[in-house]
JSON list of C-alpha atoms in Angstrom, two decimals:
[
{"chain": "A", "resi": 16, "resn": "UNK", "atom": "CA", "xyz": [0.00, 0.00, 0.00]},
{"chain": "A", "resi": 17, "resn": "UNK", "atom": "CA", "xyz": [0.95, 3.41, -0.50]},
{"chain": "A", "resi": 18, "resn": "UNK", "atom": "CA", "xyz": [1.83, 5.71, 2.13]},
{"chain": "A", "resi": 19, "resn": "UNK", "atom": "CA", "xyz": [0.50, 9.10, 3.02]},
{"chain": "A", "resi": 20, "resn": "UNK", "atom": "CA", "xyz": [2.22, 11.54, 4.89]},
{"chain": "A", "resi": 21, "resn": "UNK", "atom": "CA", "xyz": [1.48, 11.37, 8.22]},
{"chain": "A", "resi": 22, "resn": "UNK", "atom": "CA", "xyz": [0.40, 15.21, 8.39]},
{"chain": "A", "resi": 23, "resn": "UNK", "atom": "CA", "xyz": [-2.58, 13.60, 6.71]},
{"chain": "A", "resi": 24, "resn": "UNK", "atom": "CA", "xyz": [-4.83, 13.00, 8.97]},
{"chain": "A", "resi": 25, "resn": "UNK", "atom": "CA", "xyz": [-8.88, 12.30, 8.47]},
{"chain": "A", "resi": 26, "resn": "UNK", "atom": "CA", "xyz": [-9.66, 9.34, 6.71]},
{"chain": "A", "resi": 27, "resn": "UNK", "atom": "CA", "xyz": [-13.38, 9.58, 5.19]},
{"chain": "A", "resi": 28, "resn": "UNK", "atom": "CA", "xyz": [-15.50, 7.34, 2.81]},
{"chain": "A", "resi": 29, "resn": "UNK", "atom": "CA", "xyz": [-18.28, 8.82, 0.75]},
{"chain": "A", "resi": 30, "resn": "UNK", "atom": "CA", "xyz": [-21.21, 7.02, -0.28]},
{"chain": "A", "resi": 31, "resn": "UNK", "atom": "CA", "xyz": [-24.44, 6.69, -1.40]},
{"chain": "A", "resi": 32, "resn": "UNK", "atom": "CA", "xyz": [-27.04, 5.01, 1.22]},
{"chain": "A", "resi": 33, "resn": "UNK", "atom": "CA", "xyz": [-24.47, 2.34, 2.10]},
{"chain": "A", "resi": 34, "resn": "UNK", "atom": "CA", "xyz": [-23.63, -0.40, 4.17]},
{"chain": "A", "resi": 35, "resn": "UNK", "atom": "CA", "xyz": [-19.89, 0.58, 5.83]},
{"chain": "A", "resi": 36, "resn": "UNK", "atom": "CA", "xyz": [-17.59, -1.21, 8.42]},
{"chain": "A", "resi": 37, "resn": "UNK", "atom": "CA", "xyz": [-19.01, 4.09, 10.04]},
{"chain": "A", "resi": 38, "resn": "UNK", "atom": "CA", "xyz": [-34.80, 25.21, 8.11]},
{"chain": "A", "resi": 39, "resn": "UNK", "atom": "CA", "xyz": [-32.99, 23.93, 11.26]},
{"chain": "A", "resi": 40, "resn": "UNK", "atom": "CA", "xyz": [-35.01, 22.07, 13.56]},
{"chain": "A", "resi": 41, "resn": "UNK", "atom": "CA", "xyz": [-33.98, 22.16, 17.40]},
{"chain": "A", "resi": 42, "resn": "UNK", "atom": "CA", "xyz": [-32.26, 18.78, 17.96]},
{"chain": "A", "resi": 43, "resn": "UNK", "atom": "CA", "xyz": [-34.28, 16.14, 20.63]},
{"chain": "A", "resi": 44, "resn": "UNK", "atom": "CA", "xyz": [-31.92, 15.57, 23.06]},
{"chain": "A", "resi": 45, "resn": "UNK", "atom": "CA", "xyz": [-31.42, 11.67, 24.16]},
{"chain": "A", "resi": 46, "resn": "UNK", "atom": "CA", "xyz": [-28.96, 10.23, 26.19]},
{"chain": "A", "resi": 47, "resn": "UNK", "atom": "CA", "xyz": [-25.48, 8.40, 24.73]},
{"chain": "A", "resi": 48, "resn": "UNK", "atom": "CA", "xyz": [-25.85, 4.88, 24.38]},
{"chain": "A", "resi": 49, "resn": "UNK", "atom": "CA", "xyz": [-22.92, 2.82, 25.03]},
{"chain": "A", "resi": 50, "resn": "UNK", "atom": "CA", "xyz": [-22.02, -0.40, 23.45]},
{"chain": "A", "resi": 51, "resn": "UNK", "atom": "CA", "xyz": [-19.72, -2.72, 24.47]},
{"chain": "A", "resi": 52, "resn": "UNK", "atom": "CA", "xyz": [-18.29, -5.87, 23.59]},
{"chain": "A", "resi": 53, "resn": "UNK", "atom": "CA", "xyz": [-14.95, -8.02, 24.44]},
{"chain": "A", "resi": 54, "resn": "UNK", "atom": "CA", "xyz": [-12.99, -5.79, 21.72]},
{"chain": "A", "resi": 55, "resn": "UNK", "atom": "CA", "xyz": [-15.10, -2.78, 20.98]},
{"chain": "A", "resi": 56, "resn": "UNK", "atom": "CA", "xyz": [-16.33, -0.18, 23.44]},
{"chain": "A", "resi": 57, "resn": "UNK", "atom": "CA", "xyz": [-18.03, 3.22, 22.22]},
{"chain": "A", "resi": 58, "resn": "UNK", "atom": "CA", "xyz": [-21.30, 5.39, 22.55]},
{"chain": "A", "resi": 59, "resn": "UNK", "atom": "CA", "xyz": [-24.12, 6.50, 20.30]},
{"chain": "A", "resi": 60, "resn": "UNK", "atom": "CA", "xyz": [-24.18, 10.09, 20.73]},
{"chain": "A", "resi": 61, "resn": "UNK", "atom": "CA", "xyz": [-27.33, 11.87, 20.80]},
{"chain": "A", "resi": 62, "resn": "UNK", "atom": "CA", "xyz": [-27.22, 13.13, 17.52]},
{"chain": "A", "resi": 63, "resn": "UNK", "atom": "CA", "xyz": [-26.27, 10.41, 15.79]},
{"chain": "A", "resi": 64, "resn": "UNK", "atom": "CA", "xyz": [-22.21, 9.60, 15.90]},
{"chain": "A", "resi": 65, "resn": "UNK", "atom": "CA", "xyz": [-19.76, 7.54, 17.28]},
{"chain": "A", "resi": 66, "resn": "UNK", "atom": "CA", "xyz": [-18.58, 8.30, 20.70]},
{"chain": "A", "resi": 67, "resn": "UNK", "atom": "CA", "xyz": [-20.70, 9.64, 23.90]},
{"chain": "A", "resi": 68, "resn": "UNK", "atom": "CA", "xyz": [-19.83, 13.13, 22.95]},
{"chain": "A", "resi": 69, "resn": "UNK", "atom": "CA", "xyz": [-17.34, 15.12, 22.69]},
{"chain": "A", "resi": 70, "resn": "UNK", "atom": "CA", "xyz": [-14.33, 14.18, 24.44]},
{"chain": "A", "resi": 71, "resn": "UNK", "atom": "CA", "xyz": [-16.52, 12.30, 27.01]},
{"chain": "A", "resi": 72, "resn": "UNK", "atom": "CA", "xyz": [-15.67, 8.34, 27.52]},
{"chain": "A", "resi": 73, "resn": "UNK", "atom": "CA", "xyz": [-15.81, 6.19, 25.73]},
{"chain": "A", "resi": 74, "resn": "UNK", "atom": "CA", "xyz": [-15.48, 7.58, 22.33]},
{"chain": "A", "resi": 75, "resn": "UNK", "atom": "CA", "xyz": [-13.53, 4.37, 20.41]},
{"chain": "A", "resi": 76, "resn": "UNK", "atom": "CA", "xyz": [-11.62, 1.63, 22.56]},
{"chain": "A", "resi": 77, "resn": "UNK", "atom": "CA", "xyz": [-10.33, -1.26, 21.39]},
{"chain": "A", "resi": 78, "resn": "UNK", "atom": "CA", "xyz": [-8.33, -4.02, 22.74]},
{"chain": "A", "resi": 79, "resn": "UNK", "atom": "CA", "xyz": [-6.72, -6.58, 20.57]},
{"chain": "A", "resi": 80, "resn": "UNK", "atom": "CA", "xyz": [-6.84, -8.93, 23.35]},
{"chain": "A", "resi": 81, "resn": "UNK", "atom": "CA", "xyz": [-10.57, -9.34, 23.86]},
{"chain": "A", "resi": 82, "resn": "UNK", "atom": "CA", "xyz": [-10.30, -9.44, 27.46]},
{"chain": "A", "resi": 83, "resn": "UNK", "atom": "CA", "xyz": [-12.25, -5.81, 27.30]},
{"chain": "A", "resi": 84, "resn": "UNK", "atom": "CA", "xyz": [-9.04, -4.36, 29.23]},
{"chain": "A", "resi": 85, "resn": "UNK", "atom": "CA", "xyz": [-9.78, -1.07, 28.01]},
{"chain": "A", "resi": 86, "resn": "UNK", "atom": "CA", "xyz": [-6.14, 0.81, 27.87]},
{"chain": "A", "resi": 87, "resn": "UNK", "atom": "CA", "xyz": [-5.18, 4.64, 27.50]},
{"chain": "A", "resi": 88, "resn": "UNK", "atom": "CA", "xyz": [-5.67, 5.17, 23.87]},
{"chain": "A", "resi": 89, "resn": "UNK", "atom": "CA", "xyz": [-8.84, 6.10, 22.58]},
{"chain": "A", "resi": 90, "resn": "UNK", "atom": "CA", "xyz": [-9.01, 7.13, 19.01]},
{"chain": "A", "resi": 91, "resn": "UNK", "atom": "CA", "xyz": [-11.41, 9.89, 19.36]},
{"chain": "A", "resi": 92, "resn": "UNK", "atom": "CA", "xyz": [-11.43, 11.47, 21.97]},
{"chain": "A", "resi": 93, "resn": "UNK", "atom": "CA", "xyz": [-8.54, 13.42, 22.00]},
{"chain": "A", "resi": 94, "resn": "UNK", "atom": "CA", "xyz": [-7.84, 16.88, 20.91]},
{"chain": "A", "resi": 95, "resn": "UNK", "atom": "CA", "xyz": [-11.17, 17.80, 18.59]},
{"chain": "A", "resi": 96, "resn": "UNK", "atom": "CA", "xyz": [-13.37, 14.31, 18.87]},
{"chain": "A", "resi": 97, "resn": "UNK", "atom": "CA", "xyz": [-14.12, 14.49, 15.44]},
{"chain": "A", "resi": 98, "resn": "UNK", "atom": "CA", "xyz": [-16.21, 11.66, 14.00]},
{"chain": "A", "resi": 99, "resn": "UNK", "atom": "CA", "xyz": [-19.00, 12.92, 11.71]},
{"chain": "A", "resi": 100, "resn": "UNK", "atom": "CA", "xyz": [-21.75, 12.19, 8.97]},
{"chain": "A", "resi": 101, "resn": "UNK", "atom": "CA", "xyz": [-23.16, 14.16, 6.36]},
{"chain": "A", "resi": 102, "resn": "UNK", "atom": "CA", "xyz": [-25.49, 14.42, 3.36]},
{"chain": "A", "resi": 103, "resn": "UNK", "atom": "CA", "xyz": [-25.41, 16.88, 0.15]},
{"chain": "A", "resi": 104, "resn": "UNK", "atom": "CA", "xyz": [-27.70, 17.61, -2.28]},
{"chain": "A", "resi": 105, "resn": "UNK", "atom": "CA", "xyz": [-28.25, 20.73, -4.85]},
{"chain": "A", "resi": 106, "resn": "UNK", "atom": "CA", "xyz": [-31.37, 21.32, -2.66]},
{"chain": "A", "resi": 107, "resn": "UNK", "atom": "CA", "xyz": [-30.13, 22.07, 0.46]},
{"chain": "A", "resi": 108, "resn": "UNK", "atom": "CA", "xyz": [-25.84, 22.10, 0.11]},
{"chain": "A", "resi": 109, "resn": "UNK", "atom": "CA", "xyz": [-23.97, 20.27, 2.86]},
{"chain": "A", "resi": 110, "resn": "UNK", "atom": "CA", "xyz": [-25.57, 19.29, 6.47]},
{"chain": "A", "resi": 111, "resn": "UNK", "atom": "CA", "xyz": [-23.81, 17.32, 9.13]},
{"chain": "A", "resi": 112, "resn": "UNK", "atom": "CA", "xyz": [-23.86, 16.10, 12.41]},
{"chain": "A", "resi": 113, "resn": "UNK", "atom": "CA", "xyz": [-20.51, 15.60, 14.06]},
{"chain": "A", "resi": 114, "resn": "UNK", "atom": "CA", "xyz": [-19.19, 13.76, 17.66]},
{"chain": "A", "resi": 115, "resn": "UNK", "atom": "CA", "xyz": [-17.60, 17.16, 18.57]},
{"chain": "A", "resi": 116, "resn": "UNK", "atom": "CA", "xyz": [-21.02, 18.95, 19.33]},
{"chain": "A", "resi": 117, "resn": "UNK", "atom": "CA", "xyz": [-20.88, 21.50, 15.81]},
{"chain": "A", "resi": 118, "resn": "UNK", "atom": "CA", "xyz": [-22.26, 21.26, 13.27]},
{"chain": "A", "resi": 119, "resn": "UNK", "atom": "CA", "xyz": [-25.25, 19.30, 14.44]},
{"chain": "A", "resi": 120, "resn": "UNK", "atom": "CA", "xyz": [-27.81, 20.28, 11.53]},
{"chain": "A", "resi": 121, "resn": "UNK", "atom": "CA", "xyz": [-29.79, 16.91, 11.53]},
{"chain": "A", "resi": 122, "resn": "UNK", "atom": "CA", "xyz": [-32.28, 16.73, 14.35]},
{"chain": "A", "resi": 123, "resn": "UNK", "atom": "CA", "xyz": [-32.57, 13.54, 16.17]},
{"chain": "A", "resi": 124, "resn": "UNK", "atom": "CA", "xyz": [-36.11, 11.40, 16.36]},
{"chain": "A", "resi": 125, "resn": "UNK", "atom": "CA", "xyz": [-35.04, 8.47, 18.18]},
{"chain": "A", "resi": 126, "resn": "UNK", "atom": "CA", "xyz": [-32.01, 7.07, 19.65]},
{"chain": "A", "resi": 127, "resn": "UNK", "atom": "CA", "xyz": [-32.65, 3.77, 20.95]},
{"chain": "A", "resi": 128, "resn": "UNK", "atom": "CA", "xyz": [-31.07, 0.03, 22.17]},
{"chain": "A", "resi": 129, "resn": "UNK", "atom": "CA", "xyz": [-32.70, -2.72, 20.19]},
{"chain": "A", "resi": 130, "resn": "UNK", "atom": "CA", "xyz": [-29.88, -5.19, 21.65]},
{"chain": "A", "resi": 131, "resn": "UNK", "atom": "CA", "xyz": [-32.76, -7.30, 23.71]},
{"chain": "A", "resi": 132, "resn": "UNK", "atom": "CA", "xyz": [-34.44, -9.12, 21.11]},
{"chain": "A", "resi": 133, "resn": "UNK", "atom": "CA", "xyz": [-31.70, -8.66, 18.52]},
{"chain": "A", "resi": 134, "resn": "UNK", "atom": "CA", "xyz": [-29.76, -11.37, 16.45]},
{"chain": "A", "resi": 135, "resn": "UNK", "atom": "CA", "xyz": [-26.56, -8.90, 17.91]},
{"chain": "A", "resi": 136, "resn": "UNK", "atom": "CA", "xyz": [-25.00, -8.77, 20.97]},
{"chain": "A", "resi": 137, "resn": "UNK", "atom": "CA", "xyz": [-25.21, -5.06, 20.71]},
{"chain": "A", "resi": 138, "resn": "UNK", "atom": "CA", "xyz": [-27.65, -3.17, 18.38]},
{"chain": "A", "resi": 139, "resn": "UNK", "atom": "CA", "xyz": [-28.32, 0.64, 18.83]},
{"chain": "A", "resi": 140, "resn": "UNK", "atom": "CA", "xyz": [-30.71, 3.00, 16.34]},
{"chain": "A", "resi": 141, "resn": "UNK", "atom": "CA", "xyz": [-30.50, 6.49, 15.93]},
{"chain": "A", "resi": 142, "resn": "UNK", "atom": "CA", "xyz": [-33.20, 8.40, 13.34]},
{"chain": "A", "resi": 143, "resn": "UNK", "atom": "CA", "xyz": [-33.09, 11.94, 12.54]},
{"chain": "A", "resi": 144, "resn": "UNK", "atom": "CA", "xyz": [-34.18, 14.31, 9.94]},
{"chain": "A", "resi": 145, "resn": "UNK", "atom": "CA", "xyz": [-33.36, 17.48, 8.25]},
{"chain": "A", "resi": 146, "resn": "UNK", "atom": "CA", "xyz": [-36.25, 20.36, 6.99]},
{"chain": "A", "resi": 147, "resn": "UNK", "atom": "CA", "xyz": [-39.00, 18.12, 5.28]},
{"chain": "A", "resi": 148, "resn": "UNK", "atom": "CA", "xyz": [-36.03, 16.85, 2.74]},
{"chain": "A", "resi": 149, "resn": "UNK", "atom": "CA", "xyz": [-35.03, 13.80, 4.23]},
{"chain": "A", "resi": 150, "resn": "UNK", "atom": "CA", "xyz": [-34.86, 11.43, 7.14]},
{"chain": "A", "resi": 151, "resn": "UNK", "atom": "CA", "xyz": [-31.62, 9.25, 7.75]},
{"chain": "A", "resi": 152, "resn": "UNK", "atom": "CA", "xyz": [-31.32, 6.08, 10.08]},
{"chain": "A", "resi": 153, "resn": "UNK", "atom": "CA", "xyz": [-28.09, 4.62, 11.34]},
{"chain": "A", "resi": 154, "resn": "UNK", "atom": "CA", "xyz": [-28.04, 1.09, 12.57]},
{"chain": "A", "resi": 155, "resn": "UNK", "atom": "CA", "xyz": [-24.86, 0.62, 14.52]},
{"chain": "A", "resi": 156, "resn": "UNK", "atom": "CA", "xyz": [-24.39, -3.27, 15.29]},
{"chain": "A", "resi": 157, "resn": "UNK", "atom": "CA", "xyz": [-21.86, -5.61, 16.41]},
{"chain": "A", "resi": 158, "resn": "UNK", "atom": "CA", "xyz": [-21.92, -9.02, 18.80]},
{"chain": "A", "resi": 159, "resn": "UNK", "atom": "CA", "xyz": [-19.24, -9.18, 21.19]},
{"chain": "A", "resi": 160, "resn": "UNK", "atom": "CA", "xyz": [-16.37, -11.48, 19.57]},
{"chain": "A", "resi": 161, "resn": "UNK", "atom": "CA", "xyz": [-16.60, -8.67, 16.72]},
{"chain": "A", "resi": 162, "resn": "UNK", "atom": "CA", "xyz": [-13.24, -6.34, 16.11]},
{"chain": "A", "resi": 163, "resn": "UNK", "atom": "CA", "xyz": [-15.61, -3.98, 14.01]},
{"chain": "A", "resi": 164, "resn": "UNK", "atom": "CA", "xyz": [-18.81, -1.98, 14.00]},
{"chain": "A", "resi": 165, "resn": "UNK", "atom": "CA", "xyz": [-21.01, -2.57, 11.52]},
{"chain": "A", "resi": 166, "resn": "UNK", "atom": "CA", "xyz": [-23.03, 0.51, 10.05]},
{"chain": "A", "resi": 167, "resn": "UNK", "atom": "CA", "xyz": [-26.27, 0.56, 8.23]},
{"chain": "A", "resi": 168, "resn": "UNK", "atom": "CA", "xyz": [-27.56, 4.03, 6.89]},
{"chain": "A", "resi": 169, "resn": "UNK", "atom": "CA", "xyz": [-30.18, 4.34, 4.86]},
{"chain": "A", "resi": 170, "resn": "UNK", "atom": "CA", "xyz": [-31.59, 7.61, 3.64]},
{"chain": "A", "resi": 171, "resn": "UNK", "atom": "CA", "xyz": [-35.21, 8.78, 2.96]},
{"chain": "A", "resi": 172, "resn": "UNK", "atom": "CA", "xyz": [-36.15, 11.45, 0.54]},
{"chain": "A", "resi": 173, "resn": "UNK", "atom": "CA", "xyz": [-38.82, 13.27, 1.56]},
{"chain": "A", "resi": 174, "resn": "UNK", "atom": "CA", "xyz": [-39.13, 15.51, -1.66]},
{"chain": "A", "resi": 175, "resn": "UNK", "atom": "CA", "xyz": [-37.17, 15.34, -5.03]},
{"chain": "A", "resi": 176, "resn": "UNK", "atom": "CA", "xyz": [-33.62, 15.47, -4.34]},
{"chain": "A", "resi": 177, "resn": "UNK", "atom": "CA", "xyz": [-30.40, 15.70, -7.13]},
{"chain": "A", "resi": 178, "resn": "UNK", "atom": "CA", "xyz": [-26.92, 14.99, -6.82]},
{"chain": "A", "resi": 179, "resn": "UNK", "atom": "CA", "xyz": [-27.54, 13.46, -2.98]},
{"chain": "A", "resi": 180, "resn": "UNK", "atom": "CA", "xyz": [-24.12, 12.06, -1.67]},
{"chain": "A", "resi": 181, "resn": "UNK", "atom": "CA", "xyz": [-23.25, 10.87, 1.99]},
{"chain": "A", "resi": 182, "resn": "UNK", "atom": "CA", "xyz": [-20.54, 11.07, 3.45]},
{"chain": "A", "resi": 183, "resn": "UNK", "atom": "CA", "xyz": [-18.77, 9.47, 6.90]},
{"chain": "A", "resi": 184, "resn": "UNK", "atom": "CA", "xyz": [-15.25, 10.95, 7.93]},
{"chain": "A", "resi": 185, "resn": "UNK", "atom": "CA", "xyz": [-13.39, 10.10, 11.25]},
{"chain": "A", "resi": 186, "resn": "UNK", "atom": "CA", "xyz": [-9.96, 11.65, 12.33]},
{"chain": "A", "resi": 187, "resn": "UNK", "atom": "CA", "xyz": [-8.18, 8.97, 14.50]},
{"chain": "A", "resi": 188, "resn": "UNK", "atom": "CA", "xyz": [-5.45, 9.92, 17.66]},
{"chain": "A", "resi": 189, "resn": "UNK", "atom": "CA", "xyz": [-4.80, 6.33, 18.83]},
{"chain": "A", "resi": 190, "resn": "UNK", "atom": "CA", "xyz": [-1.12, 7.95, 19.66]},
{"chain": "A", "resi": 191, "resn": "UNK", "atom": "CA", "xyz": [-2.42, 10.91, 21.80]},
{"chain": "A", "resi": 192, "resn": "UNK", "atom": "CA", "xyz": [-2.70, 9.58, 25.15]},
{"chain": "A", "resi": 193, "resn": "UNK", "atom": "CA", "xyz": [0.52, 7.97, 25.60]},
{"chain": "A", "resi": 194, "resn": "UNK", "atom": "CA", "xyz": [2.77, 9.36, 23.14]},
{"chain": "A", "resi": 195, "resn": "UNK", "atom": "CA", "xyz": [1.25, 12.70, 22.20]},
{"chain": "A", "resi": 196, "resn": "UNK", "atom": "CA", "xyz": [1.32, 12.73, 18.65]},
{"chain": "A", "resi": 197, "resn": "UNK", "atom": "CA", "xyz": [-1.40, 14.03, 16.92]},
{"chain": "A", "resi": 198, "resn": "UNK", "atom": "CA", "xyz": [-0.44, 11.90, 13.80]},
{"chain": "A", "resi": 199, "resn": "UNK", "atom": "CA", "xyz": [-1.40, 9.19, 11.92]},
{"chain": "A", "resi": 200, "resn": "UNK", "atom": "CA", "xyz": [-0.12, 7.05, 8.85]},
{"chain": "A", "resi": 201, "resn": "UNK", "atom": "CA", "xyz": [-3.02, 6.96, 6.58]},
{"chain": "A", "resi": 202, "resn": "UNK", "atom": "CA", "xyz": [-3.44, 4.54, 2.97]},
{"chain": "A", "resi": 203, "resn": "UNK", "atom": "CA", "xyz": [-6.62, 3.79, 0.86]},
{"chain": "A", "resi": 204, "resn": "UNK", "atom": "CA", "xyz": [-7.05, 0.44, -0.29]},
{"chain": "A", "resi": 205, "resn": "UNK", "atom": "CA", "xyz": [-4.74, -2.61, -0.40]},
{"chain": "A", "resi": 206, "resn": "UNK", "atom": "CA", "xyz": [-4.46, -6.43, 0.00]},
{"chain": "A", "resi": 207, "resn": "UNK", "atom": "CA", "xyz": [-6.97, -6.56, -2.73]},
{"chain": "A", "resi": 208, "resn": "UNK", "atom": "CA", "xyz": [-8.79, -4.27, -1.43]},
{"chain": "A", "resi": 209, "resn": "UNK", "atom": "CA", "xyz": [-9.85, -1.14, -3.83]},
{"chain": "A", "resi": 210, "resn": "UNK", "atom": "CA", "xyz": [-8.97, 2.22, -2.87]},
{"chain": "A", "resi": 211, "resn": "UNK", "atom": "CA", "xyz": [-12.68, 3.20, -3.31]},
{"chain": "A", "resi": 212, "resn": "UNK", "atom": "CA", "xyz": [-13.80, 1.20, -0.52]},
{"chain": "A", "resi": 213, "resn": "UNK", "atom": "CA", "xyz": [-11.18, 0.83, 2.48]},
{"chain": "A", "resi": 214, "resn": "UNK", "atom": "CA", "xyz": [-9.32, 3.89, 4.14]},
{"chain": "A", "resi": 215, "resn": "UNK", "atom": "CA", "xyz": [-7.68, 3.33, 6.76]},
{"chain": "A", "resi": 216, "resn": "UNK", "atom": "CA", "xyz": [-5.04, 5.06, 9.75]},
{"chain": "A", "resi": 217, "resn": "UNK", "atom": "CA", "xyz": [-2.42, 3.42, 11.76]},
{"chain": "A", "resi": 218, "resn": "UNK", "atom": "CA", "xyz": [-0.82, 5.07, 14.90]},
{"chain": "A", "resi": 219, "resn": "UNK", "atom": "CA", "xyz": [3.05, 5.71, 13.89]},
{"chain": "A", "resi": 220, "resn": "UNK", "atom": "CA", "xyz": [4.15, 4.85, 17.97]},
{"chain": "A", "resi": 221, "resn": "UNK", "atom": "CA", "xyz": [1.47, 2.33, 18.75]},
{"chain": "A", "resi": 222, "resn": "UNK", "atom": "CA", "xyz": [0.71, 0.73, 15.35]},
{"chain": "A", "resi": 223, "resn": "UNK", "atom": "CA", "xyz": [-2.65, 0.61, 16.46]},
{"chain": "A", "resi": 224, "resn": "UNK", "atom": "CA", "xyz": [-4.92, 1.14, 12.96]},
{"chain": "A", "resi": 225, "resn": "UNK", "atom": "CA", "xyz": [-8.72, 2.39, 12.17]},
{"chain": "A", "resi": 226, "resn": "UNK", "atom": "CA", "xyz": [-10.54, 1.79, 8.78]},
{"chain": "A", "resi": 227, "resn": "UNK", "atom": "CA", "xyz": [-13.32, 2.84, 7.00]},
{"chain": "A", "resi": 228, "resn": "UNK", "atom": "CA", "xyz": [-15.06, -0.07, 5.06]},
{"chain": "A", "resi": 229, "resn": "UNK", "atom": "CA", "xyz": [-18.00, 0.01, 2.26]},
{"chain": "A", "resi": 230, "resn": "UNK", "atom": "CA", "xyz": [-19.40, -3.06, 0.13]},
{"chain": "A", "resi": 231, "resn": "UNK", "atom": "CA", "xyz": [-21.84, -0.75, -1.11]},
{"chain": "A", "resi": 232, "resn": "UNK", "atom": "CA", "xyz": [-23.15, -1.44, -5.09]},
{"chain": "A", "resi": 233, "resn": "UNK", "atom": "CA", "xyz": [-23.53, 2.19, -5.20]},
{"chain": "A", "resi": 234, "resn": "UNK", "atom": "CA", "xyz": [-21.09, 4.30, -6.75]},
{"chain": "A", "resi": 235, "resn": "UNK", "atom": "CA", "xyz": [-18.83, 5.43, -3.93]},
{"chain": "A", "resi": 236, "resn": "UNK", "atom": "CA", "xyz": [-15.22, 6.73, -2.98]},
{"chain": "A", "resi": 237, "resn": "UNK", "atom": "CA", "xyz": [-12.87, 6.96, -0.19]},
{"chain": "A", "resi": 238, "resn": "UNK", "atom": "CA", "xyz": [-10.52, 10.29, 0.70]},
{"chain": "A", "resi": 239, "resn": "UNK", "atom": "CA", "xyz": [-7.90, 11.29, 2.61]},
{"chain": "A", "resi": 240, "resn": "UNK", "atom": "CA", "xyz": [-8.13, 14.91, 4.21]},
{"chain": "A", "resi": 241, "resn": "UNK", "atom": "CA", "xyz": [-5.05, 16.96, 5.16]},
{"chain": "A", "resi": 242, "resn": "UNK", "atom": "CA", "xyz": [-5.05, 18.20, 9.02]}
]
C-alpha cells in the first residue's frame, strides 16, 4: 500500500445510502448509548455519531486482546473528537452532524437500544431528519467477539432530491494519550482491497490502525483529508 504523509490525517468514505464497516429544527436531546463488547467499546451520541460526545468516555476503545481491558488510547477522543456524517444535495448544500457537538444540523427522532431481542450482541438506532427533505437512520451493530462496528444508513427522501451524496469521515489519535502525537499514517485500499472502498489510519508509535469499510453497489469513494 501506498503511504500518506502522516500530516494527513482524516480518513473519510463517501457514499451513497451504504452499508460501511461508520430550516434547522432544534435537535431532541437523548442520552449516549454505550455499546460494548470483548474488543469494541463506544457510545451513540445523541445526535447520531460515534462516541458519547465530545471528548466524554468512551469515544472508540479497542483491545486486541478481547479481554475488554480497556487501555489509554482512545481514538477519538482526544484533541477535537471528530467523528461525523453528512449528506449533500443541490437542494439544500452540505448538512452534518458531528461527535464534537458542531455542526449538528440533523435533528434527532429516536435514539434507541434494540440489543434485547436482537440477532446482535449489541444493536443501537438512531433516526433523525433534516427540513422536510429527508430522514436518515443509522443502525450501529456488532456481537461481542466482533473487532468492528457494523453501520447501516439508509436515507429517505422526503421531496425530489439531485446529486444526494453521503458522506462518513473520522480523524483517529490512537497515539495521543501515551505518546502525544497528533499523527497518523493513513493509505486507501490494499491487499486486494480497492482504494474506493477501504481507508484506513495506523498510529506511527502504537501501530494501532482504524478503517473505513464500504461493500456498497452504489457508486462510492474513499478520501484522505489533510489536518
Amino acid at each position: 500500500m501506498n503511504r500518506i504523509p502522516e500530516s494527513f490525517k482524516k480518513p473519510a468514505l463517501l457514499a451513497g445510502c451504504a452499508a460501511l464497516t461508520l430550516a434547522f429544527s432544534a435537535t431532541s436531546m437523548a442520552a449516549p448509548i454505550i455499546m460494548e463488547g470483548d474488543y469494541v467499546r463506544t457510545a451513540i451520541s445523541d445526535n447520531g455519531t460515534l462516541g458519547y460526545g465530545g471528548s466524554m468516555s468512551p469515544g472508540l476503545l479497542h483491545d486486541p486482546s478481547g479481554t475488554q481491558n480497556w487501555g489509554a488510547e482512545d481514538y477519538l477522543t482526544p484533541g477535537s473528537p471528530w467523528e461525523m456524517f453528512g449528506v449533500k444535495a443541490d437542494q439544500f448544500g452540505t448538512v452534518a452532524n458531528n461527535n464534537a457537538g458542531w455542526p449538528t444540523n440533523i435533528a434527532t427522532t429516536d435514539l434507541s437500544d434494540l440489543s434485547a431481542g436482537s440477532s446482535f450482541d449489541n444493536h443501537v438506532l438512531w433516526s433523525g431528519t433534516y427540513g422536510g427533505m429527508f430522514n436518515i437512520s443509522h443502525e450501529y451493530v456488532f456481537n461481542d467477539n466482533y473487532e468492528r462496528i457494523d453501520v447501516l444508513t439508509s436515507i429517505e427522501a422526503l421531496t425530489d432530491l439531485t446529486n444526494l451524496k453521503f458522506l462518513r469521515a473520522i480523524d483517529p489519535d490512537p497515539d495521543v494519550n501515551t505518546y502525544g502525537s497528533f499523527d497518523t499514517i493513513n493509505t486507501r485500499g490494499g491487499a486486494g482491497i480497492a482504494e474506493e472502498d477501504f481507508v484506513n489510519s495506523q498510529g506511527a508509535q502504537t501501530g494501532l490502525t482504524l478503517g473505513l469499510y464500504t461493500n456498497s453497489t452504489i457508486e462510492h469513494n474513499t478520501g484522505i483529508t489533510s489536518s
